[in-house]
Amino acid sequence: MDIYNNHKRLFGAAIFLFIGLTMFAAVFPALDSQNNNAPLPESKPLTSEEVAGKGIFIREGCIACHTQQVRNVDMDKMWGTRPSIAADYARNVRTDVWRNTANLMGSERTGPDLMNIGNRQPSEDWHLLHLYNPRSVVAQSIMPAYSWLFDVKEYAFPEDVVVNVPDEFRQGVTGKIIATKGALALVAYLKSFKQLKLPDGKPSPLFLYGKEVKPALAGTTSKLNTELDGAVLYAANCQSCHQENGEGLKGAFPALKGSPIVLDKDPKVQLTIIMKGYNGRASEGFGVMPAVGTNNNLKPEEVAAIMNHERTSWGNNGRKVTLTEIKELFNQVKSGPVAK
């Protein structure tokens, strides 16, 4: 054990051991994390407006009720297409030298998770109306109103973004309700949350603890396996704007109840609006409808179920569409122009 009597060997061994431990405990794991958790190819850094919106998100305490993480449990399927992974947060950086608010994953979910809200609800009009008075779009909401993020003017300038609030939620306000730069920045930040497709070859994490679907008995057919629930799909994709009763919101979102487009025997226009969006009723005060079907990656079976729900609910007696005709129109509509 001459090493204890030879300081050169002792110091050399200590340095070698320190370097070895540093490589295995810090350097190699960091390189592995850098390679495996790099930003996803289609991800983009936040714009200056979105960064400002993040600051307002923090200032208003939104993290107290909203998470930004889709957990790998089956109940979280409603919030995203897959569980969140480290690469989803790879572009998050410190606010500045003094403040580290890179990730706002949250720990309480009093309100919905926001990790994929930009895809689930891409409408700016909806978000602004929801901020001004959440009950105007979600009757059961317990979220507080952020009306101080809006101004009231007698006249709106061309550059102003006017929020069309239904009369019953204006609470005596008679002027034009205008979104401030802060409200627009916050909405831009919320719309930036979009789960991206993983690169080819990168395994997607699975949702765990799902409900087991029992196979149908011999000689019978399972309705669960042959029919999609149009009401459930409508609630997940359309109800936040057009409402559960199909009557929409006056001055904000048009009604589907009694709509000539919904009742039309030819389903092409209705299908086009679902897949491509619609901007033809701005003169009536309605906002632009996003391409819900495309944004949410709805399949022909799901779109057909939604269309039939709309055509046969709330007193509507439109002709039910068939899956065959929707499949025939699907690719044609997806490659066609936006409805106007």
Coordinates of C-alpha atoms in Angstrom, one line a residue, residues 1-120:
M1 CA 0.0 0.0 0.0
D2 CA 2.8 2.4 -1.0
I3 CA 0.1 4.8 -2.3
Y4 CA -0.5 6.1 1.2
N5 CA 3.2 7.0 1.5
N6 CA 3.6 8.4 -2.0
H7 CA 1.7 11.7 -2.3
K8 CA 2.1 11.7 -6.2
R9 CA 0.3 8.4 -6.5
L10 CA -2.3 9.4 -3.9
F11 CA -3.2 12.6 -5.6
G12 CA -3.1 11.0 -9.0
A13 CA -5.5 8.2 -7.9
A14 CA -7.8 10.8 -6.3
I15 CA -7.9 12.9 -9.4
F16 CA -8.5 9.9 -11.6
L17 CA -11.3 8.7 -9.3
F18 CA -12.8 12.2 -9.3
I19 CA -12.7 12.5 -13.1
G20 CA -14.2 9.0 -13.5
L21 CA -17.1 9.6 -11.1
T22 CA -17.7 13.0 -12.8
M23 CA -17.9 11.4 -16.2
F24 CA -20.3 8.6 -15.1
A25 CA -22.4 10.7 -12.7
A26 CA -22.7 13.9 -14.7
V27 CA -21.2 14.1 -18.2
F28 CA -22.5 10.8 -19.7
P29 CA -26.0 11.3 -18.3
A30 CA -26.1 14.9 -19.5
L31 CA -25.0 13.8 -23.1
D32 CA -27.7 11.0 -23.0
S33 CA -30.3 13.5 -21.9
Q34 CA -29.2 15.9 -24.6
N35 CA -29.5 13.3 -27.3
N36 CA -32.8 11.7 -26.1
N37 CA -34.6 14.8 -24.9
A38 CA -33.7 17.3 -27.5
P39 CA -36.5 19.6 -28.8
L40 CA -38.9 17.9 -31.1
P41 CA -38.2 18.6 -34.8
E42 CA -41.4 20.7 -35.3
S43 CA -41.2 22.6 -32.0
K44 CA -40.5 26.4 -32.0
P45 CA -39.3 28.8 -29.3
L46 CA -41.9 31.1 -27.8
T47 CA -42.4 34.4 -29.6
S48 CA -42.0 37.7 -27.8
E49 CA -45.8 38.0 -27.5
E50 CA -46.0 34.4 -26.1
V51 CA -43.2 35.2 -23.6
A52 CA -45.2 38.2 -22.5
G53 CA -48.3 36.0 -22.2
K54 CA -46.3 33.5 -20.0
G55 CA -45.5 36.4 -17.7
I56 CA -49.2 37.2 -17.4
F57 CA -50.0 33.5 -16.8
I58 CA -47.6 33.6 -13.9
R59 CA -48.8 37.0 -12.6
E60 CA -52.5 36.0 -12.6
G61 CA -51.8 32.7 -10.7
C62 CA -53.1 30.5 -13.5
I63 CA -50.7 27.7 -12.4
A64 CA -52.7 27.3 -9.2
C65 CA -55.5 25.6 -11.1
H66 CA -54.1 24.4 -14.4
T67 CA -51.4 21.9 -15.1
Q68 CA -49.2 21.6 -18.2
Q69 CA -48.6 17.9 -18.2
V70 CA -50.5 14.9 -19.6
R71 CA -49.9 12.1 -17.2
N72 CA -49.4 8.5 -18.4
V73 CA -52.8 7.3 -17.0
D74 CA -55.8 6.5 -19.0
M75 CA -58.0 9.3 -17.5
D76 CA -55.6 11.9 -19.1
K77 CA -56.4 10.8 -22.7
M78 CA -58.9 13.6 -22.8
W79 CA -56.1 16.2 -22.4
G80 CA -53.7 15.0 -25.1
T81 CA -52.9 12.4 -27.7
R82 CA -50.0 10.9 -25.7
P83 CA -48.4 11.3 -22.3
S84 CA -46.0 14.2 -22.0
I85 CA -42.3 13.5 -22.3
A86 CA -39.2 15.5 -21.4
A87 CA -38.7 16.6 -25.0
D88 CA -41.9 18.6 -24.8
Y89 CA -40.3 21.0 -22.4
A90 CA -36.8 21.1 -24.0
R91 CA -37.3 24.6 -25.4
N92 CA -38.4 26.1 -22.1
V93 CA -35.7 28.5 -20.7
R94 CA -35.3 30.7 -17.7
T95 CA -37.2 34.0 -17.7
D96 CA -34.0 35.8 -16.9
V97 CA -30.8 35.5 -14.8
W98 CA -32.7 35.9 -11.6
R99 CA -35.9 34.0 -12.2
N100 CA -36.2 30.3 -13.2
T101 CA -39.8 29.9 -14.4
A102 CA -38.9 27.7 -17.3
N103 CA -41.5 25.0 -16.6
L104 CA -45.0 25.6 -15.2
M105 CA -46.1 22.0 -15.0
G106 CA -48.3 22.6 -11.9
S107 CA -49.5 20.3 -9.2
E108 CA -53.2 21.1 -9.0
R109 CA -55.9 20.4 -11.6
T110 CA -58.9 22.4 -10.5
G111 CA -59.3 23.4 -14.2
P112 CA -58.4 21.5 -17.4
D113 CA -54.8 20.6 -18.3
L114 CA -53.4 23.0 -20.8
M115 CA -50.6 20.9 -22.4
N116 CA -52.6 20.5 -25.7
I117 CA -55.1 23.4 -25.4
G118 CA -53.8 25.0 -28.6
N119 CA -55.0 21.9 -30.6
R120 CA -58.1 21.2 -28.5

